């Protein structure tokens, strides 16, 4: 799957870089990334290109906490029409469910899910489609952008109860404390924010059912033009969300998509797709991501891909890459 992020999102990041003294035209040139899509409403950028821009910008500014600034994020982040779907939702919890459903319009490189923790919930952010590790600044900026969006939608000072990051301890902790205003910890299993139920369930002041219906139609039409409205795409995304829980079953995926199993099978057949192939493709894509990051052991990757044991993972690796997971990791390292 050719995953991309929208020009709207990337342009906001580029403008943020520029505000910090980065020569954006030169940045794109040195990174070998074409600037033209920035000015195209339907322009898209690949995941590796965006990572190159982040790595260079961090290097040029000498700021390892680049992007961890509430004022900059509030000024430059742009979630396009998806933010207005959230704004017109009854509350933040439903708004975030809609955000997850329509995030592909902004980026199908990013992944998002709500994970319950008692009455509260974790807002879990990740990336996929990359064959090299994602710069920490890119993912940390995304998490702060999501918090900023929650505050804008609710008109509340949403304060997370905790912020966790997959990355090692940073050079300086203070930028994280200022940005998230809560307990922060590193070397965790996921990059995520814990948000209180009181913030998730408070009524949105701008809730508008008619506006929501209108905007949903606009987004679904744009997703269709991107090829992200197909049943096979939705199945692939749901498989990716569920794999860490074990091998997904077709019936479970159908329920998650509010379809009967028979309807799901019929729609996939109409699109020339089948569930097992989509499952295998999703596993292969995630394997590329995890094997590029040394912090994941082969045992952990086996679990994250939903395999019951490492022997199944090894056989799949031979089929995907023509070699074992360990050798493939050394080849791409």
Coordinates of N, CA and C in Angstrom, one line a residue, residues 25-207:
X25 N 12.8 26.1 1.5 CA 13.1 25.8 0.1 C 14.4 24.9 0.1
X26 N 15.4 25.4 0.8 CA 16.7 24.6 0.8 C 16.5 23.3 1.6
X27 N 15.7 23.3 2.6 CA 15.4 22.0 3.3 C 14.9 21.0 2.4
X28 N 13.9 21.3 1.6 CA 13.3 20.4 0.6 C 14.3 20.0 -0.4
X29 N 15.1 20.9 -0.9 CA 16.1 20.6 -1.9 C 17.2 19.6 -1.3
X30 N 17.7 19.9 -0.2 CA 18.7 19.0 0.4 C 18.2 17.6 0.7
X31 N 16.9 17.6 1.2 CA 16.3 16.3 1.5 C 15.9 15.6 0.2
X32 N 15.9 16.2 -0.9 CA 15.5 15.6 -2.2 C 14.0 15.3 -2.3
X33 N 13.3 16.3 -1.7 CA 11.8 16.2 -1.7 C 11.2 17.3 -2.5
X34 N 10.3 16.9 -3.5 CA 9.7 17.9 -4.4 C 8.8 18.8 -3.6
X35 N 8.9 20.1 -3.7 CA 8.0 21.0 -3.0 C 6.7 21.3 -3.7
X36 N 6.6 20.9 -4.9 CA 5.4 21.3 -5.7 C 4.1 20.8 -5.0
X37 N 4.0 19.6 -4.5 CA 2.7 19.2 -3.9 C 2.2 20.1 -2.7
X38 N 3.1 20.9 -2.1 CA 2.7 21.8 -1.0 C 1.6 22.8 -1.5
X39 N 1.7 23.2 -2.7 CA 0.7 24.1 -3.2 C -0.4 23.5 -4.0
X40 N -0.5 22.2 -3.9 CA -1.6 21.4 -4.6 C -2.6 20.9 -3.6
X41 N -3.9 21.3 -3.7 CA -4.9 20.9 -2.7 C -4.9 19.4 -2.5
X42 N -4.7 18.6 -3.5 CA -4.7 17.2 -3.3 C -3.3 16.6 -3.3
X43 N -2.3 17.4 -3.0 CA -0.9 17.0 -3.0 C -0.7 16.0 -1.8
X44 N 0.2 15.0 -2.0 CA 0.5 14.1 -0.9 C 2.0 13.8 -0.8
X45 N 2.5 13.5 0.3 CA 3.9 13.2 0.6 C 4.1 11.8 1.2
X46 N 5.1 11.1 0.8 CA 5.4 9.8 1.3 C 6.0 9.9 2.7
X47 N 5.9 8.8 3.5 CA 6.4 8.8 4.9 C 7.9 9.0 5.1
X48 N 8.7 8.5 4.2 CA 10.1 8.6 4.3 C 10.6 10.1 4.0
X49 N 9.9 10.7 3.0 CA 10.2 12.1 2.7 C 9.9 13.0 3.9
X50 N 8.8 12.8 4.6 CA 8.5 13.6 5.8 C 9.5 13.4 6.9
X51 N 10.0 12.2 7.1 CA 11.0 11.9 8.1 C 12.3 12.6 7.7
X52 N 12.7 12.6 6.4 CA 13.9 13.3 6.0 C 13.8 14.8 6.4
X53 N 12.7 15.4 6.1 CA 12.5 16.8 6.5 C 12.6 17.1 8.0
X54 N 12.0 16.2 8.8 CA 12.2 16.4 10.2 C 13.6 16.2 10.7
X55 N 14.3 15.2 10.2 CA 15.7 15.0 10.6 C 16.6 16.1 10.3
X56 N 16.4 16.7 9.1 CA 17.2 17.8 8.7 C 16.9 19.0 9.5
X57 N 15.6 19.3 9.7 CA 15.2 20.5 10.4 C 15.7 20.4 11.9
X58 N 15.7 19.3 12.5 CA 16.2 19.1 13.9 C 17.7 19.4 13.9
X59 N 18.4 18.9 12.9 CA 19.8 19.0 12.8 C 20.2 20.5 12.5
X60 N 19.5 21.2 11.6 CA 19.8 22.5 11.3 C 19.5 23.5 12.5
X61 N 18.4 23.2 13.2 CA 18.1 24.1 14.3 C 18.8 23.8 15.5
X62 N 19.4 22.6 15.6 CA 20.1 22.2 16.8 C 19.1 22.0 18.0
X63 N 17.8 21.8 17.7 CA 16.8 21.8 18.8 C 16.2 20.4 18.8
X64 N 16.6 19.6 19.7 CA 16.1 18.2 19.8 C 14.6 18.2 20.2
X65 N 14.1 19.3 20.7 CA 12.7 19.4 21.1 C 11.9 20.2 20.1
X66 N 12.3 20.2 18.9 CA 11.6 21.0 17.8 C 10.2 20.5 17.7
X67 N 9.3 21.5 17.7 CA 7.8 21.1 17.6 C 7.1 21.0 18.9
X68 N 7.9 20.9 20.0 CA 7.2 20.7 21.4 C 7.0 22.1 22.0
X69 N 6.1 22.8 21.3 CA 5.8 24.2 21.7 C 4.3 24.4 21.5
X70 N 3.6 24.6 22.6 CA 2.1 24.8 22.4 C 1.7 25.9 21.5
X71 N 2.4 27.0 21.6 CA 2.0 28.2 20.8 C 2.2 27.9 19.3
X72 N 3.4 27.3 19.0 CA 3.7 27.0 17.6 C 2.7 26.0 17.0
X73 N 2.4 24.9 17.9 CA 1.4 23.9 17.4 C 0.1 24.5 17.1
X74 N -0.4 25.3 18.1 CA -1.7 26.0 17.9 C -1.8 26.8 16.7
X75 N -0.6 27.5 16.3 CA -0.6 28.4 15.2 C -0.5 27.6 13.8
X76 N 0.2 26.6 13.8 CA 0.6 26.0 12.5 C -0.1 24.6 12.2
X77 N -0.6 23.9 13.2 CA -1.1 22.6 12.9 C -2.4 22.8 12.1
X78 N -2.7 21.8 11.2 CA -3.9 21.9 10.3 C -4.4 20.5 10.0
X79 N -5.5 20.2 10.7 CA -6.2 18.9 10.4 C -7.3 19.0 9.4
X80 N -7.3 20.1 8.7 CA -8.2 20.3 7.5 C -9.7 20.0 8.0
X81 N -10.5 19.5 7.2 CA -11.9 19.4 7.5 C -12.2 18.3 8.5
X82 N -11.3 17.5 8.8 CA -11.4 16.5 9.9 C -11.7 17.1 11.2
X83 N -11.0 18.3 11.4 CA -11.2 19.0 12.7 C -12.6 19.5 12.9
X84 N -13.2 19.8 11.8 CA -14.6 20.4 11.9 C -15.6 19.2 12.1
X85 N -15.3 18.0 11.6 CA -16.1 16.9 11.9 C -16.1 16.6 13.4
X86 N -14.9 16.7 14.0 CA -14.8 16.6 15.5 C -15.5 17.7 16.2
X87 N -15.4 18.9 15.7 CA -16.1 20.1 16.3 C -17.6 19.9 16.3
X88 N -18.1 19.3 15.3 CA -19.6 19.2 15.2 C -20.1 17.9 15.9
X89 N -19.2 17.1 16.4 CA -19.6 15.8 17.1 C -20.2 16.2 18.5
X90 N -21.0 15.3 19.1 CA -21.6 15.6 20.4 C -20.7 15.8 21.5
X91 N -19.6 15.0 21.6 CA -18.6 15.2 22.6 C -17.2 14.8 22.1
X92 N -16.2 14.9 22.9 CA -14.8 14.6 22.4 C -14.6 13.1 22.2
X93 N -15.2 12.3 23.0 CA -15.1 10.8 22.7 C -15.6 10.4 21.4
X94 N -16.8 10.9 21.0 CA -17.3 10.6 19.7 C -16.5 11.3 18.6
X95 N -16.0 12.5 18.9 CA -15.2 13.2 18.0 C -13.9 12.5 17.7
X96 N -13.3 11.9 18.7 CA -12.1 11.1 18.5 C -12.3 9.8 17.7
X97 N -13.5 9.2 17.9 CA -13.9 8.1 17.1 C -14.0 8.5 15.6
X98 N -14.6 9.6 15.4 CA -14.7 10.1 14.0 C -13.3 10.5 13.5
X99 N -12.4 11.0 14.3 CA -11.1 11.4 13.9 C -10.4 10.1 13.5
X100 N -10.5 9.0 14.2 CA -9.9 7.7 13.8 C -10.5 7.3 12.5
X101 N -11.8 7.4 12.3 CA -12.4 6.9 11.1 C -11.9 7.7 9.8
X102 N -11.7 9.0 10.0 CA -11.3 9.8 8.8 C -9.9 10.4 8.8
X103 N -9.1 9.9 9.7 CA -7.7 10.3 9.7 C -6.9 10.1 8.4
X104 N -7.3 9.1 7.6 CA -6.6 8.8 6.4 C -6.7 10.0 5.4
X105 N -7.7 10.9 5.6 CA -7.7 12.1 4.7 C -6.5 12.9 5.0
X106 N -6.1 13.1 6.2 CA -4.9 13.8 6.6 C -3.6 13.0 6.3
X107 N -3.7 11.7 6.8 CA -2.5 10.8 6.7 C -3.0 9.4 6.9
X108 N -2.7 8.5 6.0 CA -2.8 7.1 6.3 C -1.5 6.5 6.7
X109 N -0.5 7.4 6.9 CA 0.8 7.0 7.5 C 0.6 6.9 9.0
X110 N -0.2 7.8 9.6 CA -0.5 7.9 11.0 C -1.5 6.9 11.4
X111 N -1.4 6.3 12.6 CA -2.5 5.5 13.2 C -2.9 6.1 14.5
X112 N -4.2 5.9 14.8 CA -4.8 6.4 16.0 C -5.8 5.4 16.6
X113 N -5.8 5.3 17.9 CA -6.9 4.5 18.5 C -7.2 5.0 19.9
X114 N -8.4 4.7 20.4 CA -8.8 5.0 21.8 C -8.7 3.7 22.5
X115 N -7.9 3.6 23.6 CA -7.9 2.4 24.4 C -8.4 2.8 25.8
X116 N -9.5 2.1 26.3 CA -10.0 2.4 27.6 C -9.0 2.0 28.7
X117 N -9.0 2.9 29.7 CA -8.3 2.6 31.0 C -9.2 3.0 32.1
X118 N -10.0 2.0 32.5 CA -11.1 2.4 33.5 C -12.1 3.2 32.7
X119 N -12.5 4.3 33.4 CA -13.5 5.3 32.7 C -12.7 6.3 31.8
X120 N -11.4 6.3 32.0 CA -10.6 7.2 31.1 C -10.2 6.5 29.9
X121 N -9.4 7.1 29.0 CA -9.0 6.5 27.8 C -7.6 7.0 27.4
X122 N -6.8 6.1 26.8 CA -5.5 6.5 26.2 C -5.8 6.9 24.7
X123 N -5.2 7.9 24.3 CA -5.1 8.4 22.9 C -3.8 7.9 22.3
X124 N -3.8 6.8 21.5 CA -2.6 6.2 21.1 C -2.3 6.5 19.7
X125 N -1.1 7.1 19.5 CA -0.6 7.5 18.2 C 0.6 6.7 17.7
X126 N 0.5 6.3 16.4 CA 1.6 5.6 15.8 C 1.8 5.9 14.4
X127 N 2.8 5.3 13.8 CA 3.1 5.5 12.3 C 3.3 4.2 11.7
X128 N 3.0 4.1 10.4 CA 3.1 2.9 9.6 C 3.5 3.3 8.2
X129 N 4.0 2.3 7.4 CA 4.4 2.6 6.1 C 5.9 3.0 5.9
X130 N 6.6 3.2 7.1 CA 8.0 3.6 7.0 C 8.9 2.3 7.1
X131 N 10.0 2.4 6.4 CA 11.0 1.3 6.5 C 12.1 1.7 7.3
X132 N 12.2 3.0 7.7 CA 13.2 3.5 8.7 C 12.5 4.0 9.9
X133 N 13.2 4.1 11.0 CA 12.6 4.6 12.3 C 12.1 6.0 12.1
X134 N 10.9 6.3 12.6 CA 10.4 7.7 12.5 C 11.1 8.5 13.6
X135 N 11.5 9.7 13.2 CA 12.2 10.6 14.1 C 11.2 10.9 15.3
X136 N 11.8 10.9 16.5 CA 10.9 11.1 17.7 C 10.2 12.4 17.6
X137 N 10.9 13.5 17.1 CA 10.2 14.8 17.0 C 8.9 14.8 16.2
X138 N 9.0 14.0 15.1 CA 7.8 13.9 14.3 C 6.6 13.3 15.0
X139 N 6.8 12.2 15.8 CA 5.7 11.6 16.5 C 5.3 12.4 17.7
X140 N 6.3 13.0 18.4 CA 5.9 13.8 19.5 C 5.1 15.1 19.1
X141 N 5.5 15.7 18.0 CA 4.7 16.8 17.5 C 3.3 16.4 17.2
X142 N 3.2 15.2 16.6 CA 1.8 14.7 16.3 C 1.0 14.5 17.5
X143 N 1.6 14.0 18.6 CA 0.8 13.9 19.9 C 0.4 15.2 20.4
X144 N 1.3 16.2 20.4 CA 1.0 17.5 20.9 C -0.1 18.2 20.0
X145 N 0.0 17.9 18.7 CA -1.0 18.4 17.8 C -2.4 17.8 18.1
X146 N -2.4 16.6 18.5 CA -3.7 15.9 18.8 C -4.3 16.5 20.1
X147 N -3.4 16.8 21.1 CA -3.9 17.4 22.3 C -4.4 18.8 22.0
X148 N -3.7 19.6 21.2 CA -4.1 20.9 20.8 C -5.5 20.9 20.1
X149 N -5.7 19.9 19.2 CA -7.0 19.7 18.6 C -8.1 19.4 19.6
X150 N -7.8 18.6 20.6 CA -8.8 18.3 21.6 C -9.2 19.6 22.4
X151 N -8.3 20.4 22.6 CA -8.6 21.6 23.4 C -9.4 22.6 22.5
X152 N -9.0 22.6 21.2 CA -9.8 23.5 20.3 C -11.2 23.1 20.1
X153 N -11.4 21.8 20.0 CA -12.7 21.2 19.8 C -13.6 21.4 21.0
X154 N -13.1 21.2 22.2 CA -13.9 21.3 23.4 C -14.0 22.6 24.0
X155 N -13.1 23.5 23.6 CA -13.0 24.8 24.2 C -12.7 24.7 25.7
X156 N -12.0 23.6 26.0 CA -11.7 23.3 27.4 C -10.1 23.2 27.5
X157 N -9.6 23.4 28.7 CA -8.2 23.2 28.9 C -8.0 21.8 29.2
X158 N -8.1 20.9 28.2 CA -7.9 19.5 28.4 C -6.5 19.2 28.8
X159 N -6.4 18.7 30.0 CA -5.0 18.4 30.6 C -4.9 16.8 30.7
X160 N -4.0 16.2 30.0 CA -3.9 14.8 30.1 C -3.4 14.4 31.5
X161 N -3.8 13.2 31.8 CA -3.4 12.6 33.1 C -2.0 12.1 33.1
X162 N -1.5 11.7 31.9 CA -0.2 11.1 31.7 C 0.1 11.2 30.2
X163 N 1.4 11.3 29.9 CA 1.9 11.2 28.5 C 3.1 10.2 28.5
X164 N 3.0 9.2 27.6 CA 4.0 8.2 27.5 C 4.6 8.1 26.0
X165 N 5.9 7.8 26.0 CA 6.6 7.8 24.7 C 7.4 6.6 24.5
X166 N 7.5 6.1 23.3 CA 8.2 4.9 23.0 C 9.7 5.2 23.0
X167 N 10.1 6.4 22.9 CA 11.5 6.8 22.8 C 12.3 6.8 24.1
X168 N 13.6 6.8 24.0 CA 14.4 6.9 25.2 C 14.3 8.2 25.9
X169 N 14.8 8.3 27.1 CA 14.8 9.6 27.8 C 15.4 10.7 26.9
X170 N 14.8 11.9 26.9 CA 15.3 13.0 26.1 C 16.5 13.7 26.7
X171 N 17.1 14.6 25.9 CA 18.2 15.4 26.4 C 17.8 16.3 27.6
X172 N 16.6 16.8 27.4 CA 16.0 17.7 28.4 C 14.5 17.3 28.6
X173 N 14.1 17.3 29.9 CA 12.7 16.9 30.2 C 11.7 18.1 30.2
X174 N 12.2 19.3 30.5 CA 11.4 20.4 30.6 C 10.5 20.7 29.5
X175 N 10.9 20.6 28.2 CA 10.0 20.9 27.1 C 8.8 20.0 27.1
X176 N 9.0 18.8 27.5 CA 7.8 17.8 27.6 C 6.9 18.2 28.6
X177 N 7.4 18.6 29.8 CA 6.5 19.0 30.9 C 5.7 20.3 30.5
X178 N 6.4 21.2 29.8 CA 5.7 22.4 29.4 C 4.6 22.1 28.4
X179 N 4.9 21.2 27.4 CA 4.0 20.9 26.3 C 2.8 20.2 26.8
X180 N 3.0 19.2 27.7 CA 1.9 18.3 28.0 C 1.3 18.5 29.4
X181 N 2.1 19.2 30.3 CA 1.6 19.6 31.6 C 1.0 18.4 32.4
X182 N 1.8 17.3 32.4 CA 1.4 16.1 33.1 C 2.6 15.3 33.4
X183 N 2.4 14.1 34.0 CA 3.5 13.2 34.2 C 3.9 12.6 32.9
X184 N 5.2 12.6 32.6 CA 5.7 12.0 31.3 C 6.7 10.9 31.6
X185 N 6.7 9.9 30.7 CA 7.6 8.8 30.9 C 8.0 8.3 29.5
X186 N 9.2 7.6 29.5 CA 9.8 7.2 28.2 C 10.1 5.7 28.2
X187 N 10.5 5.2 27.1 CA 10.8 3.8 26.9 C 9.5 3.0 27.2
X188 N 8.4 3.5 26.8 CA 7.1 2.8 27.0 C 6.7 2.1 25.8
X189 N 5.6 1.3 25.9 CA 5.2 0.4 24.8 C 4.5 1.2 23.6
X190 N 4.1 2.4 23.9 CA 3.4 3.2 22.9 C 3.5 4.7 23.2
X191 N 3.3 5.5 22.2 CA 3.3 7.0 22.3 C 1.8 7.3 22.5
X192 N 1.4 7.9 23.7 CA 0.0 8.0 24.0 C -0.2 9.0 25.1
X193 N -1.5 9.5 25.2 CA -1.9 10.4 26.2 C -3.1 9.8 26.9
X194 N -3.1 9.9 28.3 CA -4.3 9.4 29.0 C -5.2 10.6 29.3
X195 N -6.4 10.6 28.9 CA -7.4 11.7 29.0 C -8.6 11.3 29.9
X196 N -9.0 12.2 30.7 CA -10.0 11.9 31.7 C -11.4 11.7 31.0
X197 N -12.2 10.9 31.6 CA -13.6 10.7 31.1 C -14.4 12.0 31.1
X198 N -14.1 12.9 32.2 CA -14.8 14.1 32.3 C -14.5 15.0 31.0
X199 N -13.3 15.0 30.5 CA -13.0 15.7 29.3 C -13.6 15.0 28.0
X200 N -13.6 13.7 28.0 CA -14.0 13.0 26.9 C -15.5 13.0 26.7
X201 N -16.3 13.1 27.8 CA -17.7 13.1 27.7 C -18.4 14.4 27.9
X202 N -17.7 15.5 28.1 CA -18.3 16.8 28.2 C -18.9 17.2 26.9
X203 N -20.1 17.8 26.8 CA -20.7 18.1 25.6 C -19.9 19.2 24.8
X204 N -19.8 19.0 23.5 CA -19.1 20.0 22.7 C -20.0 21.2 22.5
X205 N -19.5 22.4 22.8 CA -20.3 23.6 22.6 C -20.8 23.9 21.2
X206 N -20.0 23.4 20.2 CA -20.3 23.6 18.8 C -21.0 22.5 18.1
X207 N -21.5 21.5 18.9 CA -22.1 20.3 18.3 C -23.2 20.7 17.3

